[in-house]
Amino acid sequence: MNAQIRIVIADDHVLVRQGIRAFLETHADLAIVGEAEDAAGAMKLCAEHQPDVALVDLVMPGGGIEATRTIRVASPHTQVVLLTSFEDAQQIVAAVQAGALSCMLKDVDADALADTLRKAARGEAVLHPRVAGKLMDALRRGSEPGSEVLETLSQREREVLALMAEGLSNQHIAERLGIGEKTVKTHVSNVLGKLNVSDRTQAAVYAWKSGMKQR
Amino acid sequence: MNAQIRIVIADDHVLVRQGIRAFLETHADLAIVGEAEDAAGAMKLCAEHQPDVALVDLVMPGGGIEATRTIRVASPHTQVVLLTSFEDAQQIVAAVQAGALSCMLKDVDADALADTLRKAARGEAVLHPRVAGKLMDALRRGSEPGSEVLETLSQREREVLALMAEGLSNQHIAERLGIGEKTVKTHVSNVLGKLNVSDRTQAAVYAWKSGMKQR
DNA sequence: TGGCATATCCGCCTTCAGGCTGAGTCACCG
DNA sequence: CGGTGACTCAGCCTGAAGGCGGATATGCCA
């Protein structure tokens, strides 16, 4: 007994959404339960409907990658299928690491897309053939280079950021590094300024996003 | 000016080599210039003939990965197409990083294999569909299992955590979710309690550690 | 029907984070 | 020798964060 597969579409272009909808409505087992036009809306919609699959455009207000990440956290049941016009390996890798299951280019035909969605609902990944090649490139290069902004940090600032990214308070960082808390606050302020973020949580997120915690 | 594509086959099973040879000989544009049964022989053969493509078994004496690496170094012109019976993500990733271009499972049919070889000669990668899935898994490195503690969070709490993990302040989370800041603070407190952490930065780190990538 | 979990909101209070300013030491460099 | 940058520390002040208690409304389940 196969229930319908419930799908949320997230794309900032109405035309694209309508096109996808028209594509998918020819398949009786696929039900579109909602459409969003930005990352925030996509997360909200997924949290609300808990769809089986979210079809997310890589390029959208708020960011397709951020949308993927928030959807995966806020709505673990929902599998994310990425939709993209461009074959940017870095972006695709980032999206996969953010929790995207499959990745399709926008030139797929209706049946292939439907098939991808069905497989996604079962947790099976599908890679668009041309995406596969890009992914191989990215893998070969061994992950993306870190942010150049991180390079502007001094040694001490990097240490402080690393401990911030572990969730330590100023006091604990001070103890860990054997310096005063005031000094830590100075470093923290400098780090926040250089990274152009407004608080330690954003700095920690920055560190994780830029990969300083992954190699 | 389509010259024949020159191919070297490296597999330790005579039967397999003969099978592949029989497969490919039905295609006039594919020429098998040599067969090797181990890594050393494959490298020697490639260095000698500088073939366009080397079809390398992942499992062979001397190691398919080592064979790939040495071939790529000793004979840069030669593209390596991996052939494997097993879908071991680690092995495949390692082989790709060693320089393999494409990866096929041994259940491909003759035409698909021929097509892969032609593309490889042009430098285009092809991933066997089932291999793609494994590769995604490896990339994701354990995002699926998720922490069991995350399961104890309510829907709303997961949404709040997702936004905390993006670095948003209580005020911004409130705006994003369309609820009051006081309510957000309540949710945040509950999340901190359930995750057994003492501040939002630690919660964000927790989300990143358990929800997205790496160990 | 009475618990129980969830989600929403309010107020009070304490602690901490982070901005701003200033300042001392040290090492390196032109 | 003076300048520059990194590292250290200090005081002051504002605002955000988070704990604690209380409150209301929903829906689910025994």
Coordinates of C-alpha atoms (C1' of nucleotides) in Angstrom, one line a residue:
Chain A
M1 CA 0.0 0.0 0.0
N2 CA 1.8 3.1 -1.2
A3 CA 0.7 6.4 0.2
Q4 CA 1.4 9.5 -1.7
I5 CA 4.8 11.1 -1.4
R6 CA 4.4 14.5 0.1
I7 CA 6.5 17.2 -1.4
V8 CA 7.4 20.8 -0.7
I9 CA 8.9 22.9 -3.4
A10 CA 11.3 25.8 -2.5
D11 CA 12.3 28.1 -5.4
D12 CA 12.2 31.8 -5.7
H13 CA 10.9 31.8 -9.2
V14 CA 7.1 31.4 -9.6
L15 CA 7.6 30.1 -13.1
V16 CA 9.9 27.4 -12.0
R17 CA 7.6 26.3 -9.2
Q18 CA 4.7 26.2 -11.6
G19 CA 6.7 24.2 -14.1
I20 CA 7.7 21.7 -11.5
R21 CA 4.2 21.4 -10.2
A22 CA 3.0 20.8 -13.7
F23 CA 5.7 18.2 -14.2
L24 CA 4.9 16.4 -11.1
E25 CA 1.1 16.5 -11.2
T26 CA 1.2 14.0 -14.0
H27 CA 2.3 11.5 -11.4
A28 CA -0.5 10.3 -9.2
D29 CA 1.7 9.2 -6.4
L30 CA 3.3 12.6 -5.9
A31 CA 1.5 15.3 -3.9
I32 CA 2.8 18.8 -3.6
V33 CA 1.8 20.1 -0.2
G34 CA 3.3 23.5 -0.3
E35 CA 5.6 26.0 -2.1
A36 CA 8.1 28.4 -0.5
E37 CA 10.1 31.2 -2.1
D38 CA 12.9 31.6 0.4
A39 CA 14.9 29.7 3.0
A40 CA 12.8 30.9 5.9
G41 CA 9.6 29.9 4.2
A42 CA 10.9 26.5 3.2
M43 CA 11.9 25.7 6.8
K44 CA 8.6 26.9 8.1
L45 CA 6.7 24.9 5.5
C46 CA 8.6 21.7 6.2
A47 CA 8.3 22.1 10.0
E48 CA 4.5 22.5 9.5
H49 CA 3.8 19.7 7.0
Q50 CA 6.7 17.3 7.6
P51 CA 6.8 16.3 3.9
D52 CA 8.7 13.3 2.7
V53 CA 10.8 15.3 0.3
A54 CA 11.7 19.0 0.0
L55 CA 12.8 20.0 -3.5
V56 CA 15.1 23.0 -2.8
D57 CA 16.7 25.3 -5.3
L58 CA 20.3 25.9 -4.6
V59 CA 20.0 29.6 -5.4
M60 CA 17.4 31.3 -3.4
P61 CA 16.9 34.1 -1.0
G62 CA 18.3 33.0 2.4
G63 CA 20.5 30.4 0.6
G64 CA 19.6 26.9 -0.6
I65 CA 22.4 25.5 1.6
E66 CA 21.1 27.2 4.7
A67 CA 17.6 26.1 3.8
T68 CA 18.9 22.5 3.5
R69 CA 20.6 22.7 6.9
T70 CA 17.7 24.2 8.8
I71 CA 15.2 21.8 7.2
R72 CA 17.3 18.8 8.1
V73 CA 17.6 19.9 11.7
A74 CA 14.1 21.2 12.1
S75 CA 12.4 18.4 10.2
P76 CA 14.6 15.2 10.2
H77 CA 12.1 13.1 8.4
T78 CA 12.2 15.3 5.3
Q79 CA 14.8 14.4 2.7
V80 CA 16.2 17.3 0.7
V81 CA 16.6 17.0 -3.0
L82 CA 18.7 19.8 -4.4
L83 CA 17.8 21.5 -7.7
T84 CA 20.3 23.7 -9.5
S85 CA 20.9 25.4 -12.8
F86 CA 24.7 25.6 -12.4
E87 CA 27.2 22.9 -11.8
D88 CA 29.2 24.5 -9.1
A89 CA 31.0 21.7 -7.3
Q90 CA 31.8 23.7 -4.2
Q91 CA 28.2 24.6 -3.7
I92 CA 27.0 21.1 -4.3
V93 CA 29.5 19.6 -1.9
A94 CA 28.5 22.2 0.7
A95 CA 24.8 21.3 0.1
V96 CA 25.5 17.6 0.5
Q97 CA 27.4 18.2 3.7
A98 CA 24.5 20.3 4.9
G99 CA 22.3 17.3 4.5
A100 CA 21.0 17.2 0.9
L101 CA 20.3 13.7 -0.3
S102 CA 20.2 14.0 -4.0
C103 CA 21.1 16.6 -6.6
M104 CA 19.4 17.3 -9.9
L105 CA 20.1 19.8 -12.6
K106 CA 17.1 21.7 -13.9
D107 CA 17.3 20.1 -17.3
V108 CA 16.0 16.8 -16.0
D109 CA 12.9 15.5 -17.6
A110 CA 9.7 14.9 -15.6
D111 CA 10.0 11.2 -15.3
A112 CA 13.6 11.3 -14.0
L113 CA 12.7 13.9 -11.5
A114 CA 9.7 11.9 -10.3
D115 CA 11.9 8.9 -10.0
T116 CA 14.5 10.9 -8.0
L117 CA 11.7 12.0 -5.6
R118 CA 10.4 8.5 -5.1
K119 CA 13.9 7.3 -4.3
A120 CA 14.5 10.2 -2.0
A121 CA 11.4 9.4 -0.1
R122 CA 12.9 5.9 0.5
G123 CA 16.2 7.5 1.5
E124 CA 18.0 6.6 -1.8
A125 CA 20.3 9.1 -3.3
V126 CA 20.4 10.0 -6.9
L127 CA 23.0 12.1 -8.6
H128 CA 22.5 13.9 -11.9
P129 CA 25.1 12.5 -14.2
R130 CA 26.7 15.8 -14.9
V131 CA 26.7 16.6 -11.2
A132 CA 28.6 13.4 -10.5
G133 CA 31.6 14.7 -12.5
K134 CA 31.7 17.9 -10.6
L135 CA 31.6 16.0 -7.4
M136 CA 34.5 13.9 -8.4
D137 CA 36.5 17.1 -9.1
A138 CA 35.7 18.4 -5.7
L139 CA 36.7 15.2 -4.0
R140 CA 39.9 15.0 -5.9
R141 CA 40.8 18.5 -4.8
G142 CA 40.2 17.4 -1.3
S143 CA 37.7 19.9 0.1
E144 CA 37.6 23.6 -0.5
P145 CA 40.2 26.0 0.8
G146 CA 39.4 27.7 4.0
S147 CA 38.1 31.2 4.1
E148 CA 40.7 33.9 3.4
V149 CA 39.2 35.9 6.2
L150 CA 40.4 33.3 8.6
E151 CA 43.9 34.1 7.4
T152 CA 43.7 37.6 8.8
L153 CA 43.4 36.3 12.3
S154 CA 46.5 36.1 14.4
Q155 CA 47.6 32.9 16.0
R156 CA 46.1 33.7 19.4
E157 CA 42.8 34.8 17.7
R158 CA 42.6 31.5 15.9
E159 CA 43.1 29.7 19.2
V160 CA 40.4 31.7 20.8
L161 CA 38.0 31.2 17.8
A162 CA 38.7 27.5 18.0
L163 CA 37.7 27.3 21.6
M164 CA 34.6 29.6 20.9
A165 CA 33.7 27.0 18.3
E166 CA 33.7 24.4 21.0
G167 CA 31.3 26.4 23.0
L168 CA 33.6 27.6 25.8
S169 CA 32.8 30.8 27.7
N170 CA 35.3 33.6 28.0
Q171 CA 36.2 32.4 31.5
H172 CA 36.9 28.9 30.4
I173 CA 38.9 30.0 27.4
A174 CA 41.0 32.1 29.8
E175 CA 41.6 29.2 32.0
R176 CA 42.4 26.9 29.0
L177 CA 44.9 29.4 27.6
G178 CA 46.3 30.5 31.0
I179 CA 45.5 34.2 30.4
G180 CA 43.0 36.7 31.9
E181 CA 39.4 36.8 31.0
K182 CA 39.7 40.5 30.0
T183 CA 42.3 39.5 27.5
V184 CA 40.1 36.8 26.1
K185 CA 37.3 39.4 25.7
T186 CA 39.7 41.6 23.7
H187 CA 40.6 38.7 21.4
V188 CA 37.0 37.8 21.0
S189 CA 36.1 41.4 20.1
N190 CA 38.9 41.4 17.5
V191 CA 37.7 38.1 16.1
L192 CA 34.1 39.3 15.8
G193 CA 35.3 42.4 14.1
K194 CA 37.5 40.6 11.6
L195 CA 34.8 38.0 10.8
N196 CA 32.3 40.7 10.6
V197 CA 29.8 39.0 12.9
S198 CA 28.0 40.3 16.0
D199 CA 28.4 37.6 18.6
R200 CA 30.3 34.5 19.6
T201 CA 27.6 32.1 18.4
Q202 CA 27.9 33.5 14.9
A203 CA 31.6 33.3 15.1
A204 CA 31.3 29.6 16.1
V205 CA 28.9 29.0 13.2
Y206 CA 31.4 30.7 10.9
A207 CA 34.2 28.5 12.1
W208 CA 32.1 25.4 11.5
K209 CA 30.9 26.5 8.1
S210 CA 34.3 27.4 6.9
G211 CA 35.6 24.0 7.8
M212 CA 38.1 24.8 10.4
K213 CA 36.6 22.0 12.5
Q214 CA 36.7 19.3 9.8
R215 CA 40.2 18.4 8.9
Chain B
M1 CA 39.5 12.8 -36.8
N2 CA 38.3 10.1 -34.4
A3 CA 41.2 7.8 -33.7
Q4 CA 40.5 4.7 -31.8
I5 CA 40.5 4.9 -28.1
R6 CA 43.4 2.9 -26.7
I7 CA 42.6 0.9 -23.6
V8 CA 44.5 -1.1 -21.0
I9 CA 42.6 -3.6 -18.9
A10 CA 43.9 -4.4 -15.4
D11 CA 42.2 -7.2 -13.6
D12 CA 43.5 -10.3 -11.8
H13 CA 40.9 -12.6 -13.2
V14 CA 41.5 -13.9 -16.7
L15 CA 37.8 -14.6 -17.2
V16 CA 36.9 -11.0 -16.4
R17 CA 39.5 -9.6 -18.7
Q18 CA 38.3 -11.9 -21.5
G19 CA 34.7 -10.9 -20.8
I20 CA 35.5 -7.2 -21.0
R21 CA 37.6 -7.8 -24.1
A22 CA 34.6 -9.6 -25.7
F23 CA 32.3 -6.8 -24.6
L24 CA 34.4 -4.0 -26.0
E25 CA 35.5 -5.6 -29.2
T26 CA 32.0 -5.2 -30.6
H27 CA 32.8 -1.5 -30.6
A28 CA 35.1 -0.5 -33.5
D29 CA 36.3 2.6 -31.9
L30 CA 37.7 0.9 -28.8
A31 CA 41.1 -0.8 -29.0
I32 CA 42.5 -2.9 -26.2
V33 CA 46.3 -2.5 -26.3
G34 CA 47.2 -4.6 -23.3
E35 CA 46.1 -6.5 -20.2
A36 CA 47.7 -6.6 -16.8
E37 CA 46.9 -8.8 -13.8
D38 CA 48.4 -6.7 -11.0
A39 CA 49.2 -3.1 -10.0
A40 CA 52.8 -3.3 -11.1
G41 CA 51.9 -4.7 -14.5
A42 CA 49.2 -2.1 -15.0
M43 CA 51.6 0.7 -14.3
K44 CA 54.3 -0.7 -16.5
L45 CA 51.8 -1.3 -19.3
C46 CA 50.5 2.2 -19.1
A47 CA 53.9 3.8 -19.0
E48 CA 54.8 1.8 -22.1
H49 CA 51.7 2.3 -24.2
Q50 CA 50.3 5.6 -22.8
P51 CA 46.7 4.4 -23.4
D52 CA 43.8 6.9 -23.3
V53 CA 42.0 4.9 -20.6
A54 CA 43.0 2.3 -18.1
L55 CA 40.2 0.1 -16.9
V56 CA 41.3 -0.9 -13.4
D57 CA 39.7 -3.4 -11.0
L58 CA 39.4 -2.0 -7.5
V59 CA 40.4 -5.4 -6.0
M60 CA 43.6 -6.7 -7.4
P61 CA 47.1 -7.8 -6.3
G62 CA 49.1 -4.7 -5.4
G63 CA 45.8 -2.8 -4.9
G64 CA 43.6 -1.0 -7.4
I65 CA 44.0 2.3 -5.5
E66 CA 47.8 2.1 -5.6
A67 CA 47.6 1.1 -9.3
T68 CA 45.4 4.1 -9.9
R69 CA 47.9 6.4 -8.2
T70 CA 50.9 5.1 -9.9
I71 CA 49.3 5.2 -13.3
R72 CA 48.2 8.7 -12.8
V73 CA 51.7 9.8 -11.9
A74 CA 53.6 7.7 -14.4
S75 CA 51.2 8.3 -17.2
P76 CA 49.3 11.5 -16.8
H77 CA 47.6 11.3 -20.1
T78 CA 45.8 8.1 -19.1
Q79 CA 42.4 8.4 -17.5
V80 CA 41.6 5.7 -15.0
V81 CA 38.2 4.1 -14.9
L82 CA 37.5 2.1 -11.8
L83 CA 35.7 -1.2 -12.0
T84 CA 34.4 -2.8 -8.9
S85 CA 32.1 -5.5 -7.6
F86 CA 31.5 -4.0 -4.2
E87 CA 30.0 -0.8 -3.2
D88 CA 32.5 0.2 -0.6
A89 CA 32.2 3.9 -0.2
Q90 CA 35.6 4.3 1.6
Q91 CA 37.4 2.5 -1.1
I92 CA 35.7 4.4 -3.9
V93 CA 36.5 7.7 -2.3
A94 CA 40.1 6.7 -1.8
A95 CA 40.3 5.7 -5.4
V96 CA 38.8 8.9 -6.6
Q97 CA 41.3 10.8 -4.5
A98 CA 44.1 8.7 -5.9
G99 CA 43.1 10.0 -9.3
A100 CA 40.3 7.7 -10.7
L101 CA 38.0 9.5 -13.1
S102 CA 35.0 7.3 -13.2
C103 CA 33.6 4.4 -11.3
M104 CA 31.6 1.5 -12.7
L105 CA 30.1 -1.5 -11.0
K106 CA 30.7 -4.8 -12.8
D107 CA 27.0 -5.3 -13.6
V108 CA 27.1 -2.6 -16.3
D109 CA 26.2 -3.6 -19.8
A110 CA 28.5 -3.4 -22.7
D111 CA 27.1 -0.2 -24.2
A112 CA 27.2 1.7 -20.9
L113 CA 30.8 0.6 -20.3
A114 CA 31.8 1.6 -23.8
D115 CA 30.1 5.0 -23.3
T116 CA 31.9 5.5 -20.0
L117 CA 35.2 4.7 -21.7
R118 CA 34.6 7.1 -24.6
K119 CA 33.7 9.9 -22.1
A120 CA 36.7 9.1 -20.0
A121 CA 38.9 9.5 -23.0
R122 CA 37.5 13.0 -23.3
G123 CA 38.1 13.6 -19.6
E124 CA 34.4 13.3 -18.6
A125 CA 33.5 11.5 -15.5
V126 CA 30.7 9.0 -15.1
L127 CA 29.4 7.6 -11.9
H128 CA 27.5 4.4 -11.7
P129 CA 24.1 5.3 -10.2
R130 CA 24.6 2.9 -7.2
V131 CA 28.1 4.2 -6.6
A132 CA 26.7 7.8 -6.5
G133 CA 24.6 6.9 -3.5
K134 CA 27.5 5.4 -1.6
L135 CA 29.6 8.5 -2.4
M136 CA 26.9 10.7 -1.0
D137 CA 26.9 8.6 2.2
A138 CA 30.7 9.0 2.5
L139 CA 30.4 12.7 2.0
R140 CA 27.7 13.1 4.5
R141 CA 29.7 11.1 7.0
G142 CA 27.0 10.2 9.5
S143 CA 24.5 12.9 9.4
E144 CA 21.6 10.5 9.2
P145 CA 21.8 8.7 12.5
G146 CA 21.5 12.0 14.4
S147 CA 21.7 12.2 18.1
E148 CA 19.0 10.4 20.0
V149 CA 18.8 13.4 22.3
L150 CA 17.7 15.5 19.4
E151 CA 14.7 13.2 19.2
T152 CA 13.5 14.4 22.6
L153 CA 13.1 17.9 21.3
S154 CA 9.7 19.1 20.2
Q155 CA 9.0 20.3 16.7
R156 CA 9.2 23.9 17.8
E157 CA 12.4 23.3 19.8
R158 CA 14.0 21.8 16.8
E159 CA 13.2 24.8 14.7
V160 CA 14.6 27.1 17.3
L161 CA 17.7 25.0 17.5
A162 CA 18.1 25.1 13.8
L163 CA 18.1 28.9 13.8
M164 CA 20.3 29.1 16.9
A165 CA 22.8 27.0 14.9
E166 CA 22.7 29.6 12.2
G167 CA 23.8 32.2 14.7
L168 CA 20.5 34.1 15.0
S169 CA 19.6 36.0 18.2
N170 CA 16.4 35.4 20.2
Q171 CA 15.0 38.5 18.7
H172 CA 15.7 37.4 15.1
I173 CA 14.4 33.9 15.8
A174 CA 11.2 35.4 17.1
E175 CA 10.8 37.5 13.9
R176 CA 11.6 34.5 11.7
L177 CA 9.1 32.3 13.4
G178 CA 6.5 35.0 13.9
I179 CA 6.3 34.5 17.7
G180 CA 7.3 36.6 20.7
E181 CA 10.9 36.9 21.9
K182 CA 9.9 35.7 25.4
T183 CA 8.5 32.5 23.8
V184 CA 11.8 32.0 22.0
K185 CA 13.6 32.3 25.3
T186 CA 11.4 29.7 26.8
H187 CA 12.1 27.3 23.9
V188 CA 15.8 28.1 24.1
S189 CA 15.9 27.3 27.8
N190 CA 14.1 24.0 27.2
V191 CA 16.5 23.1 24.4
L192 CA 19.5 24.0 26.6
G193 CA 18.1 21.8 29.3
K194 CA 17.4 18.8 27.0
L195 CA 20.8 19.0 25.4
N196 CA 22.4 19.5 28.8
V197 CA 24.4 22.5 27.7
S198 CA 24.7 25.8 29.4
D199 CA 24.4 28.4 26.6
R200 CA 23.3 28.9 23.0
T201 CA 26.8 28.7 21.5
Q202 CA 27.2 25.2 22.9
A203 CA 23.8 24.3 21.6
A204 CA 24.8 25.5 18.2
V205 CA 28.0 23.5 18.4
Y206 CA 26.0 20.5 19.4
A207 CA 23.7 20.9 16.4
W208 CA 26.7 21.1 14.1
K209 CA 28.5 18.2 15.6
S210 CA 25.5 15.9 15.6
G211 CA 23.4 17.2 12.8
M212 CA 25.6 17.9 9.9
K213 CA 29.0 16.6 9.2
Q214 CA 31.8 14.7 10.7
R215 CA 32.3 12.7 13.8
Chain C
dT1 C1' -12.6 13.2 33.4
dG2 C1' -8.0 14.1 34.8
dG3 C1' -3.3 14.0 33.8
dC4 C1' 0.5 15.1 30.4
dA5 C1' 3.0 17.4 26.7
dT6 C1' 3.3 21.3 23.8
dA7 C1' 3.1 26.0 22.7
dT8 C1' 2.3 30.5 23.8
dC9 C1' 3.2 34.6 26.8
dC10 C1' 4.6 37.7 31.0
dG11 C1' 7.8 39.7 34.7
dC12 C1' 11.8 39.7 37.7
dC13 C1' 16.4 39.1 38.4
dT14 C1' 21.4 37.9 37.7
dT15 C1' 25.1 37.0 34.9
dC16 C1' 27.6 37.4 30.9
dA17 C1' 28.8 39.2 26.5
dG18 C1' 30.6 42.7 23.9
dG19 C1' 31.6 47.8 22.7
dC20 C1' 34.6 51.6 23.9
dT21 C1' 38.8 53.6 25.6
dG22 C1' 43.3 53.3 27.3
dA23 C1' 47.7 51.3 28.3
dG24 C1' 51.9 48.5 29.1
dT25 C1' 55.3 44.9 27.1
dC26 C1' 57.7 42.7 23.5
dA27 C1' 59.5 41.6 18.9
dC28 C1' 60.3 42.6 14.4
dC29 C1' 61.5 45.9 10.7
dG30 C1' 62.8 49.7 7.8
Chain D
dC1 C1' 65.7 54.6 16.5
dG2 C1' 60.8 55.0 15.9
dG3 C1' 56.8 52.6 14.0
dT4 C1' 53.9 48.6 13.8
dG5 C1' 51.5 44.7 15.2
dA6 C1' 50.6 41.0 18.6
dC7 C1' 49.5 40.0 23.3
dT8 C1' 48.4 41.3 27.6
dC9 C1' 45.2 43.6 31.1
dA10 C1' 41.8 47.2 33.1
dG11 C1' 37.4 49.9 33.9
dC12 C1' 32.9 51.3 32.5
dC13 C1' 28.5 50.6 30.4
dT14 C1' 24.6 48.7 27.8
dG15 C1' 22.0 45.1 26.3
dA16 C1' 21.3 40.2 25.5
dA17 C1' 21.0 35.8 27.6
dG18 C1' 19.2 32.7 30.6
dG19 C1' 17.1 30.9 35.2
dC20 C1' 12.8 30.9 37.8
dG21 C1' 8.0 31.2 38.6
dG22 C1' 3.5 31.7 36.9
dA23 C1' -0.3 31.7 33.4
dT24 C1' -3.4 30.2 29.5
dA25 C1' -4.9 27.2 25.7
dT26 C1' -4.7 23.2 23.0
dG27 C1' -4.8 18.2 22.0
dC28 C1' -3.9 13.5 23.3
dC29 C1' -4.5 9.5 26.0
dA30 C1' -5.5 6.5 29.8

